[in-house]
Coordinates of C-alpha atoms and ligand atoms in Angstrom, one line a residue:
Chain A
M1 CA 104.7 65.4 53.8
I2 CA 106.0 67.6 56.6
V3 CA 104.6 66.3 59.8
T4 CA 103.7 68.9 62.5
T5 CA 102.3 68.7 65.9
K6 CA 100.4 71.3 67.9
R7 CA 102.3 73.1 70.7
E8 CA 100.7 73.4 74.1
F9 CA 98.4 76.4 74.0
K10 CA 100.0 77.8 77.2
D11 CA 103.4 77.8 75.6
L12 CA 102.1 79.7 72.6
L13 CA 100.4 82.1 75.0
A14 CA 103.7 82.7 76.8
N15 CA 105.5 83.5 73.6
I16 CA 102.9 85.9 72.3
K17 CA 102.2 87.6 75.7
D18 CA 103.5 91.0 74.4
Y19 CA 100.8 91.4 71.8
N20 CA 97.0 91.6 71.6
S21 CA 95.9 91.4 68.0
F22 CA 96.8 88.5 65.7
F23 CA 96.3 87.4 62.1
L24 CA 96.3 83.6 61.7
I25 CA 97.7 81.8 58.7
G26 CA 97.2 78.1 58.2
C27 CA 98.1 75.8 55.3
S28 CA 95.9 73.6 53.1
E29 CA 98.7 71.1 52.5
C30 CA 100.5 69.0 55.1
A31 CA 99.4 71.0 58.1
S32 CA 95.7 70.4 57.2
L33 CA 96.3 66.7 56.9
C34 CA 98.1 66.7 60.2
G35 CA 95.2 68.5 61.8
T36 CA 97.5 71.4 62.8
G37 CA 96.7 74.1 60.4
G38 CA 93.5 73.5 58.5
E39 CA 90.2 75.4 58.7
P40 CA 89.0 73.7 61.9
E41 CA 92.3 74.4 63.7
L42 CA 92.3 78.0 62.6
E43 CA 88.8 78.5 64.0
E44 CA 89.7 76.7 67.1
L45 CA 92.8 78.8 67.8
K46 CA 90.8 82.0 67.0
E47 CA 88.3 81.0 69.6
A48 CA 90.9 80.1 72.2
L49 CA 92.7 83.4 71.7
E50 CA 89.5 85.4 72.0
K51 CA 88.7 83.6 75.2
E52 CA 92.0 84.9 76.5
G53 CA 91.0 88.4 75.6
K54 CA 93.0 88.6 72.4
T55 CA 91.7 90.0 69.1
V56 CA 91.9 88.0 65.9
T57 CA 91.7 90.3 62.9
G58 CA 91.5 87.5 60.4
I59 CA 92.3 84.0 59.5
F60 CA 93.5 82.6 56.2
R61 CA 94.5 79.2 55.0
A62 CA 97.3 79.5 52.5
K63 CA 97.2 77.1 49.5
T64 CA 100.9 76.1 50.1
G65 CA 102.3 78.0 53.0
C66 CA 105.9 77.2 52.3
Q67 CA 105.7 78.7 48.8
V68 CA 106.8 82.2 49.4
L69 CA 105.7 84.0 46.3
G70 CA 102.3 82.3 46.0
T71 CA 101.5 82.9 49.6
K72 CA 102.5 86.6 49.2
V73 CA 100.1 87.0 46.3
E74 CA 97.3 85.2 48.1
L75 CA 97.7 87.5 51.1
K76 CA 97.6 90.7 49.1
P77 CA 93.9 91.3 49.8
F78 CA 94.6 91.2 53.6
K79 CA 97.4 93.8 53.3
D80 CA 95.5 96.5 55.2
T81 CA 94.1 94.2 57.9
I82 CA 97.5 92.7 58.6
G83 CA 99.0 96.2 58.6
K84 CA 96.8 97.0 61.5
T85 CA 97.5 93.7 63.3
E86 CA 100.3 93.5 65.9
A87 CA 101.5 90.0 65.1
I88 CA 101.0 86.9 62.9
I89 CA 100.6 83.3 64.1
V90 CA 101.5 80.7 61.5
M91 CA 99.8 77.3 61.8
S92 CA 101.9 75.2 59.5
C93 CA 105.5 73.9 59.6
G94 CA 108.7 75.8 60.3
A95 CA 109.1 76.5 56.6
G96 CA 105.6 78.1 56.4
T97 CA 106.5 80.2 59.4
Q98 CA 109.6 81.5 57.7
A99 CA 107.8 82.2 54.5
A100 CA 105.6 84.6 56.6
V101 CA 108.7 86.1 58.1
E102 CA 110.0 86.8 54.6
I103 CA 106.6 88.2 53.5
F104 CA 106.2 90.4 56.5
P105 CA 109.7 91.7 57.4
D106 CA 108.3 94.3 59.8
K107 CA 105.9 92.1 61.8
P108 CA 106.5 89.6 64.6
V109 CA 105.6 86.1 63.4
Y110 CA 104.9 83.3 65.9
Q111 CA 104.1 79.6 65.3
S112 CA 101.6 77.3 66.8
N113 CA 103.3 74.0 65.8
D114 CA 106.4 72.0 66.2
T115 CA 107.8 70.5 63.0
I116 CA 108.9 67.0 63.5
F117 CA 109.6 65.0 60.3
L118 CA 109.1 64.1 56.7
G119 CA 106.4 61.5 56.9
N120 CA 104.4 59.0 55.0
M121 CA 100.7 59.0 55.8
T122 CA 100.0 55.4 56.5
R123 CA 96.3 56.0 57.4
Y124 CA 94.3 59.1 57.9
Q125 CA 96.3 61.3 60.3
M126 CA 98.9 58.5 61.0
F127 CA 102.4 59.2 59.9
D128 CA 105.7 57.3 59.7
E129 CA 109.1 58.6 59.2
R130 CA 110.8 56.8 56.3
C131 CA 113.3 59.3 54.8
S132 CA 115.5 61.7 56.6
L133 CA 116.6 63.6 53.6
C134 CA 120.3 62.6 53.9
G135 CA 121.2 63.8 50.4
E136 CA 122.8 60.6 49.3
C137 CA 120.2 57.9 48.9
I138 CA 121.1 54.2 49.4
L139 CA 117.7 52.7 49.0
D140 CA 118.8 50.8 45.9
E141 CA 121.3 48.9 48.1
T142 CA 118.9 48.1 51.0
G143 CA 115.9 46.7 49.3
G144 CA 114.1 50.0 49.3
I145 CA 113.9 50.3 53.0
C146 CA 115.9 53.2 54.5
P147 CA 118.2 52.2 57.5
V148 CA 119.4 55.7 57.9
T149 CA 115.9 56.5 59.1
A150 CA 114.3 53.2 60.2
C151 CA 117.2 52.1 62.4
P152 CA 117.6 54.4 65.5
K153 CA 121.3 54.1 65.0
G154 CA 121.2 54.5 61.3
L155 CA 123.4 51.4 60.8
L156 CA 124.3 50.7 57.2
N157 CA 125.6 47.1 57.3
G158 CA 123.3 44.9 59.2
P159 CA 121.6 44.6 62.6
C160 CA 123.3 45.4 65.9
G161 CA 123.3 42.9 68.7
G162 CA 120.1 44.4 70.0
T163 CA 117.7 42.8 67.6
N164 CA 115.1 41.2 69.8
D165 CA 113.1 38.5 68.1
G166 CA 112.9 40.8 65.1
N167 CA 112.2 44.0 67.1
C168 CA 114.5 46.9 67.8
E169 CA 116.4 47.2 71.1
V170 CA 115.5 50.8 71.3
S171 CA 111.8 50.3 71.1
Q172 CA 109.8 47.1 71.2
D173 CA 107.2 49.0 69.2
I174 CA 109.3 49.0 66.1
K175 CA 110.6 46.2 64.0
C176 CA 114.4 46.1 63.6
A177 CA 115.1 47.9 60.3
W178 CA 117.7 45.3 59.4
V179 CA 115.4 42.4 59.9
R180 CA 112.9 44.2 57.6
I181 CA 115.6 44.8 55.0
Y182 CA 116.7 41.1 55.3
E183 CA 113.2 39.8 54.9
R184 CA 112.5 42.1 52.0
L185 CA 115.8 41.2 50.2
N186 CA 115.1 37.6 50.8
R187 CA 111.6 38.0 49.3
I188 CA 112.8 39.6 46.1
G189 CA 115.6 37.2 45.7
R190 CA 118.4 39.7 46.4
L191 CA 119.9 38.6 49.7
D192 CA 123.3 38.9 48.2
D193 CA 122.8 42.7 48.2
M194 CA 123.1 42.5 52.0
K195 CA 126.5 41.0 51.8
K196 CA 128.0 44.0 50.2
T197 CA 129.6 46.5 52.6
I198 CA 128.1 49.9 52.4
E199 CA 130.8 52.6 52.8
P200 CA 130.5 55.4 55.4
K201 CA 128.0 58.0 54.2
D202 CA 129.1 61.4 52.8
W203 CA 127.3 63.5 55.3
S204 CA 128.5 66.7 53.6
R205 CA 125.7 66.0 51.1
G206 CA 123.4 67.0 53.9
Q207 CA 125.3 70.1 55.0
K208 CA 122.9 72.9 56.0
P209 CA 121.5 75.1 54.8
R210 CA 120.8 73.4 51.5
A211 CA 119.5 75.1 48.5
M212 CA 118.7 74.0 45.0
S213 CA 117.7 75.7 41.8
V214 CA 116.5 73.8 38.8
R215 CA 116.1 77.1 37.1
K216 CA 119.7 78.3 37.4
K217 CA 121.0 75.2 35.7
E218 CA 118.7 75.8 32.7
E219 CA 119.7 79.4 32.5
K220 CA 123.3 78.5 32.5
K221 CA 122.8 76.2 29.5
K222 CA 121.7 79.1 27.4
Chain B
M1 CA 153.5 37.7 74.6
S2 CA 150.9 39.9 72.9
F3 CA 147.3 39.1 73.0
S4 CA 147.3 38.1 69.3
D5 CA 150.3 35.8 69.9
I6 CA 148.5 34.1 72.7
L7 CA 145.4 33.6 70.7
N8 CA 147.4 32.3 67.8
S9 CA 149.5 30.0 70.1
G10 CA 146.4 27.7 70.5
K11 CA 146.1 28.3 74.2
F12 CA 142.6 28.5 75.5
V13 CA 142.3 32.2 76.1
V14 CA 140.5 34.0 78.9
T15 CA 139.5 37.6 78.8
A16 CA 137.5 39.5 81.3
E17 CA 136.0 42.9 81.6
I18 CA 136.7 46.1 83.6
G19 CA 133.9 48.6 83.7
P20 CA 135.3 52.1 84.4
P21 CA 133.5 53.8 87.3
K22 CA 131.4 56.9 87.2
G23 CA 133.6 59.4 89.0
T24 CA 137.3 59.7 89.9
D25 CA 137.4 57.2 92.8
I26 CA 139.2 54.3 91.2
K27 CA 140.1 52.3 94.3
E28 CA 137.7 49.5 93.6
M29 CA 138.6 49.3 90.0
L30 CA 142.3 49.1 90.8
H31 CA 141.5 46.3 93.2
H32 CA 139.7 44.4 90.5
M33 CA 142.8 44.9 88.2
Q34 CA 145.0 43.4 91.0
V35 CA 142.7 40.4 91.4
L36 CA 142.8 39.7 87.6
R37 CA 146.4 40.4 87.1
G38 CA 148.4 37.3 86.0
K39 CA 145.3 35.2 85.7
I40 CA 143.6 36.4 82.5
D41 CA 145.1 37.0 79.1
A42 CA 143.5 40.4 78.4
A43 CA 140.9 42.7 79.9
N44 CA 138.3 44.5 77.9
I45 CA 137.8 48.1 79.1
T46 CA 134.3 49.1 78.3
D47 CA 133.4 52.3 76.5
N48 CA 130.6 54.0 78.4
Q49 CA 128.8 50.7 78.7
S50 CA 125.0 50.8 78.3
A51 CA 125.4 54.4 77.3
V52 CA 126.0 55.3 80.9
M53 CA 128.7 58.1 81.2
R54 CA 131.8 57.0 83.0
I55 CA 135.6 57.4 82.8
C56 CA 136.7 56.9 79.2
S57 CA 138.1 53.6 78.0
L58 CA 141.3 55.0 76.7
A59 CA 142.5 56.4 80.1
V60 CA 141.5 53.1 81.9
C61 CA 143.4 51.1 79.3
K62 CA 146.5 53.0 80.2
L63 CA 145.8 52.3 83.9
A64 CA 145.3 48.7 83.1
M65 CA 148.7 48.5 81.5
E66 CA 150.3 50.2 84.5
N67 CA 148.7 47.6 86.6
G68 CA 149.9 44.6 84.7
L69 CA 146.9 43.8 82.5
E70 CA 146.8 43.6 78.7
P71 CA 143.9 45.9 77.7
V72 CA 141.4 45.6 74.9
L73 CA 140.1 49.0 74.1
Q74 CA 136.4 48.9 73.5
M75 CA 135.4 51.5 71.0
T76 CA 131.8 52.3 70.2
C77 CA 130.5 54.6 67.4
R78 CA 127.9 56.2 69.6
D79 CA 129.8 59.2 71.0
R80 CA 132.4 60.1 68.4
N81 CA 132.4 60.9 64.7
R82 CA 135.1 59.6 62.3
I83 CA 137.5 62.4 63.3
G84 CA 137.1 61.6 67.0
L85 CA 137.4 57.8 66.5
Q86 CA 140.5 58.0 64.4
S87 CA 142.1 60.6 66.7
D88 CA 141.5 58.4 69.8
L89 CA 142.8 55.4 67.9
L90 CA 146.1 57.2 67.2
G91 CA 146.2 58.3 70.8
A92 CA 145.7 54.7 71.9
S93 CA 148.4 53.5 69.6
V94 CA 151.0 55.9 71.0
L95 CA 150.1 54.9 74.6
G96 CA 151.0 51.3 73.6
I97 CA 147.4 49.9 73.5
K98 CA 147.5 47.1 71.0
N99 CA 144.0 45.6 70.9
V100 CA 140.8 47.3 69.9
L101 CA 137.2 45.9 69.9
C102 CA 135.1 47.7 67.3
M103 CA 131.4 48.0 68.3
T104 CA 128.3 50.0 67.4
G105 CA 127.4 50.8 71.0
D106 CA 124.2 50.7 72.9
H107 CA 121.8 53.5 72.0
V108 CA 121.8 56.6 74.2
S109 CA 118.2 55.8 75.1
A110 CA 119.5 52.9 77.2
G111 CA 121.7 55.1 79.3
D112 CA 121.7 58.0 81.8
H113 CA 121.9 60.9 79.3
K114 CA 118.9 60.1 77.2
Q115 CA 118.8 63.6 75.7
A116 CA 122.2 63.2 74.1
K117 CA 122.6 63.3 70.3
P118 CA 123.7 59.8 69.2
V119 CA 126.5 60.0 66.7
Y120 CA 126.8 56.8 64.6
D121 CA 128.7 58.7 61.9
V122 CA 130.1 55.3 61.1
E123 CA 129.3 51.9 62.5
S124 CA 131.1 48.7 63.6
V125 CA 131.9 47.2 60.1
Q126 CA 133.1 50.6 58.9
L127 CA 135.1 51.2 62.0
L128 CA 136.9 47.8 61.5
K129 CA 137.9 49.1 58.0
I130 CA 139.1 52.3 59.5
V131 CA 141.4 50.4 61.9
D132 CA 142.6 48.4 59.0
G133 CA 143.4 51.6 57.1
L134 CA 145.3 53.1 60.1
N135 CA 147.3 49.9 60.3
D136 CA 148.2 50.4 56.7
G137 CA 149.3 54.0 57.4
R138 CA 146.4 56.0 56.0
D139 CA 143.3 57.6 57.4
M140 CA 139.8 57.2 56.2
S141 CA 140.1 60.0 53.7
G142 CA 143.2 58.3 52.2
N143 CA 145.7 60.7 53.7
D144 CA 149.1 59.3 54.7
L145 CA 149.9 59.0 58.4
K146 CA 153.2 59.9 59.8
G147 CA 153.5 56.5 61.5
A148 CA 151.0 53.8 61.2
T149 CA 149.2 52.0 64.0
D150 CA 149.6 48.3 64.7
F151 CA 146.2 47.2 66.2
Y152 CA 144.9 43.8 66.6
Q153 CA 141.2 44.4 66.0
G154 CA 138.2 42.4 67.0
A155 CA 134.4 42.7 67.0
V156 CA 131.4 41.3 68.7
V157 CA 128.7 38.9 67.5
T158 CA 125.4 37.6 69.0
P159 CA 125.2 33.8 68.3
E160 CA 121.7 33.6 69.7
S161 CA 120.3 36.5 67.7
N162 CA 116.9 35.8 66.3
P163 CA 116.7 35.8 63.3
I164 CA 120.2 34.5 63.0
E165 CA 120.9 34.9 59.3
P166 CA 121.2 38.7 59.2
Q167 CA 123.6 38.5 62.2
L168 CA 125.7 35.9 60.3
I169 CA 125.8 38.1 57.2
K170 CA 127.1 40.9 59.3
F171 CA 129.6 38.6 61.0
G172 CA 130.9 37.8 57.5
K173 CA 131.2 41.5 56.7
K174 CA 133.1 42.1 59.9
V175 CA 135.6 39.4 59.0
T176 CA 136.0 40.9 55.5
A177 CA 136.5 44.3 57.1
G178 CA 139.5 43.0 59.1
A179 CA 138.2 41.6 62.4
K180 CA 140.7 39.1 63.7
F181 CA 138.9 37.9 66.8
F182 CA 135.3 37.9 68.1
Q183 CA 133.9 38.1 71.6
T184 CA 130.3 36.9 71.7
Q185 CA 127.3 38.0 73.6
A186 CA 126.6 35.7 76.5
V187 CA 125.9 32.1 75.5
Y188 CA 124.2 29.5 77.7
D189 CA 123.0 26.8 75.3
M190 CA 126.2 24.9 74.4
E191 CA 124.5 22.9 71.6
G192 CA 123.2 26.0 70.0
F193 CA 126.6 27.6 70.3
K194 CA 128.2 24.6 68.6
T195 CA 125.9 25.3 65.6
F196 CA 127.0 28.8 65.5
M197 CA 130.7 27.7 65.7
G198 CA 130.0 25.3 62.8
H199 CA 129.5 28.5 60.8
A200 CA 132.1 30.6 62.4
K201 CA 134.9 28.0 62.0
K202 CA 134.7 28.6 58.2
F203 CA 136.4 32.0 58.8
P204 CA 140.0 32.6 59.8
V205 CA 139.1 34.2 63.1
K206 CA 139.4 33.5 66.8
I207 CA 136.2 33.2 68.8
L208 CA 135.8 33.8 72.5
A209 CA 132.5 32.7 73.9
G210 CA 130.7 35.2 76.1
I211 CA 130.2 34.0 79.7
V212 CA 127.9 36.0 82.1
V213 CA 127.6 34.5 85.5
L214 CA 124.0 33.9 86.6
K215 CA 123.4 35.2 90.1
S216 CA 119.9 33.9 90.5
A217 CA 116.9 32.4 88.7
G218 CA 115.4 35.9 88.7
M219 CA 118.4 37.3 86.9
A220 CA 118.1 34.6 84.3
N221 CA 114.4 35.3 83.8
F222 CA 115.1 39.0 83.6
M223 CA 117.7 38.5 80.9
N224 CA 115.5 36.2 78.9
K225 CA 112.8 38.9 79.0
F226 CA 114.8 42.1 78.5
V227 CA 118.2 41.4 77.2
P228 CA 118.2 40.9 73.4
G229 CA 120.2 38.0 72.1
I230 CA 120.4 36.2 75.4
K231 CA 118.6 32.9 76.0
V232 CA 119.0 31.0 79.3
P233 CA 117.6 27.5 78.9
Q234 CA 114.9 26.5 81.4
V235 CA 117.1 23.6 82.7
L236 CA 119.6 26.1 84.0
I237 CA 116.9 28.3 85.5
D238 CA 115.5 25.2 87.3
E239 CA 119.0 24.3 88.5
L240 CA 119.4 27.8 90.0
K241 CA 115.9 27.6 91.6
A242 CA 116.7 24.2 93.1
A243 CA 119.9 25.6 94.7
G244 CA 117.8 28.0 96.8
K245 CA 118.5 31.7 97.4
E246 CA 121.7 31.3 99.3
K247 CA 123.4 28.9 97.0
A248 CA 122.2 30.5 93.8
L249 CA 125.3 32.5 93.1
D250 CA 127.5 29.5 93.8
T251 CA 125.5 27.4 91.4
G252 CA 125.7 30.2 88.8
M253 CA 129.5 30.1 89.1
D254 CA 129.4 26.3 88.8
I255 CA 127.4 26.6 85.6
A256 CA 129.8 29.2 84.2
A257 CA 132.8 27.0 85.1
R258 CA 131.1 23.9 83.6
H259 CA 130.4 25.7 80.4
I260 CA 134.0 27.0 80.2
K261 CA 135.3 23.5 80.8
Q262 CA 133.2 22.0 78.1
L263 CA 134.1 24.8 75.6
K264 CA 137.8 24.0 76.3
D265 CA 137.7 20.2 76.6
E266 CA 135.6 19.8 73.4
A267 CA 137.7 22.5 71.7
I268 CA 134.5 24.2 70.7
C269 CA 136.0 27.7 70.5
D270 CA 139.3 29.5 71.1
G271 CA 138.5 30.9 74.6
V272 CA 136.0 32.7 76.8
H273 CA 135.2 36.2 77.6
I274 CA 133.9 36.4 81.2
M275 CA 131.7 39.4 81.9
A276 CA 131.4 39.4 85.6
I277 CA 129.5 42.7 85.8
G278 CA 130.5 43.9 89.3
M279 CA 131.8 40.5 90.4
E280 CA 135.3 40.8 88.9
D281 CA 136.5 39.3 92.3
K282 CA 134.9 36.0 91.4
V283 CA 136.6 35.5 88.1
P284 CA 139.7 33.7 89.4
D285 CA 137.4 31.4 91.5
I286 CA 135.4 30.6 88.3
M287 CA 138.6 29.9 86.4
E288 CA 139.8 27.6 89.1
R289 CA 136.5 25.6 89.1
A290 CA 136.9 25.3 85.3
G291 CA 140.3 23.9 85.8
L292 CA 142.1 26.8 84.2
L293 CA 144.2 27.9 87.2
Ligands
LIG1 S1 119.0 56.9 52.2 FE1 118.8 59.2 52.7 S2 117.6 60.0 50.9 FE2 117.4 57.7 50.9 S3 115.5 57.3 52.0 FE3 117.2 57.2 53.5 S4 117.4 59.3 54.3 FE4 116.1 59.4 52.5
LIG2 S1 117.8 46.5 66.7 FE1 117.8 46.9 64.5 S2 116.8 48.8 64.1 FE2 117.2 48.7 66.3 S3 119.2 49.8 66.5 FE3 119.7 47.6 66.2 S4 120.0 47.4 64.0 FE4 118.9 49.3 64.4

């Protein structure tokens, strides 16, 4: 899921200082699980803004805030309210914020969160980054552990000299990605995989902005 | 004689390190070059070592040549993408720099520009392959070069890495990728190093053992605690302690000289790489004590 973290309230206040009335949009997917854009957070921000003398004209938790069309449909009943509101605050990820920007081309849209990574939820509200969406996956060559993400240097051919009793030189709090890969390959009897040299990555596969349409392909087939 | 010729001649080789300064005042560095001139076989010029921004390795390699030293261009993958690396390699080649040491490089978080974006477009094994390609007259994309390079390329290895097997697998990959010589992380346990050499000797490469002079028991303890891949045995720490504060450095130099002598006399490896870290002045003295001068 997309992991987000709350911004400092004072930073948000500084950004929205030119406006007085707001409509708040949360998201029931990732942002709810991260505790940054669910029902409690919407209520909390509403209260905080009101304490600062601002008006909150409404709050709404979108089903999937990054889904542009669906969110647009969901927000239809609030059309008049939002029309009379000065600005919108989105409490989800950067993608959700930009969905709102597309839905409301004439309204200022602000965000209450920073978007940090694509994460696995390991326990409730605990997240780990395991994939950095590089566009050319090498998991099959590395025992299913991603060195592009798990190694701070993104090394593809084994540990650097900094492996420290199995930990990473960059942070003693994380295990060296390549020691993990080594142990995993050893365990599944595929240590020879580690002896193959992985060629430099084709970073052009991750060239931004990326877009994809499954639909277009099908349409072309016709 | 080129560095590769010297290594292949069977002579016990000594390399040392020159760390470029931060800033344009190079008086002290030039002095270190004078001290080392004619004594060592080659000098590594570090590449923004520990991710601390300094004069670039390339420029200092050129200065080293002008001052009578054979330079080894250290090249890390931290600060340049594949275009920058290849371009600098071509530049090094036309300046007459013959030796290159391909490394991954310390992470920016270790240095003095922690907010920098680390590059690591490619890494040490891949960089070795790139050098091999340039030597063959083509760039990484397979384009023909107008004039090939003629580098003698090396790499690094950490013999005391724990666990050791992943490190040895990578060592093998570096050899396959074209590494001709290796300079190791500092080693202090000669018996342990012999075990590593038992493995390394199976490959057609030259190995220079890393020597870092111990200045005090405190430094040894610090390295054991904080520097990955370095293990100073307790006996050496005790020896430094027994020497007392004033004689600690002298004892540290004796230990270094003793290790160098043993490595040479027992033909354990092909030479040593002395990392004096600010004490370049002392390198000739250590060599003398080891019977090399
Ligand atoms: S190799 Fe790329 S796509 Fe695969 S897990 Fe790693 S970052 Fe994600
Ligand atoms: S210690 Fe391991 S995880 Fe950390 S940078 Fe080096 S190879 Fe990567």
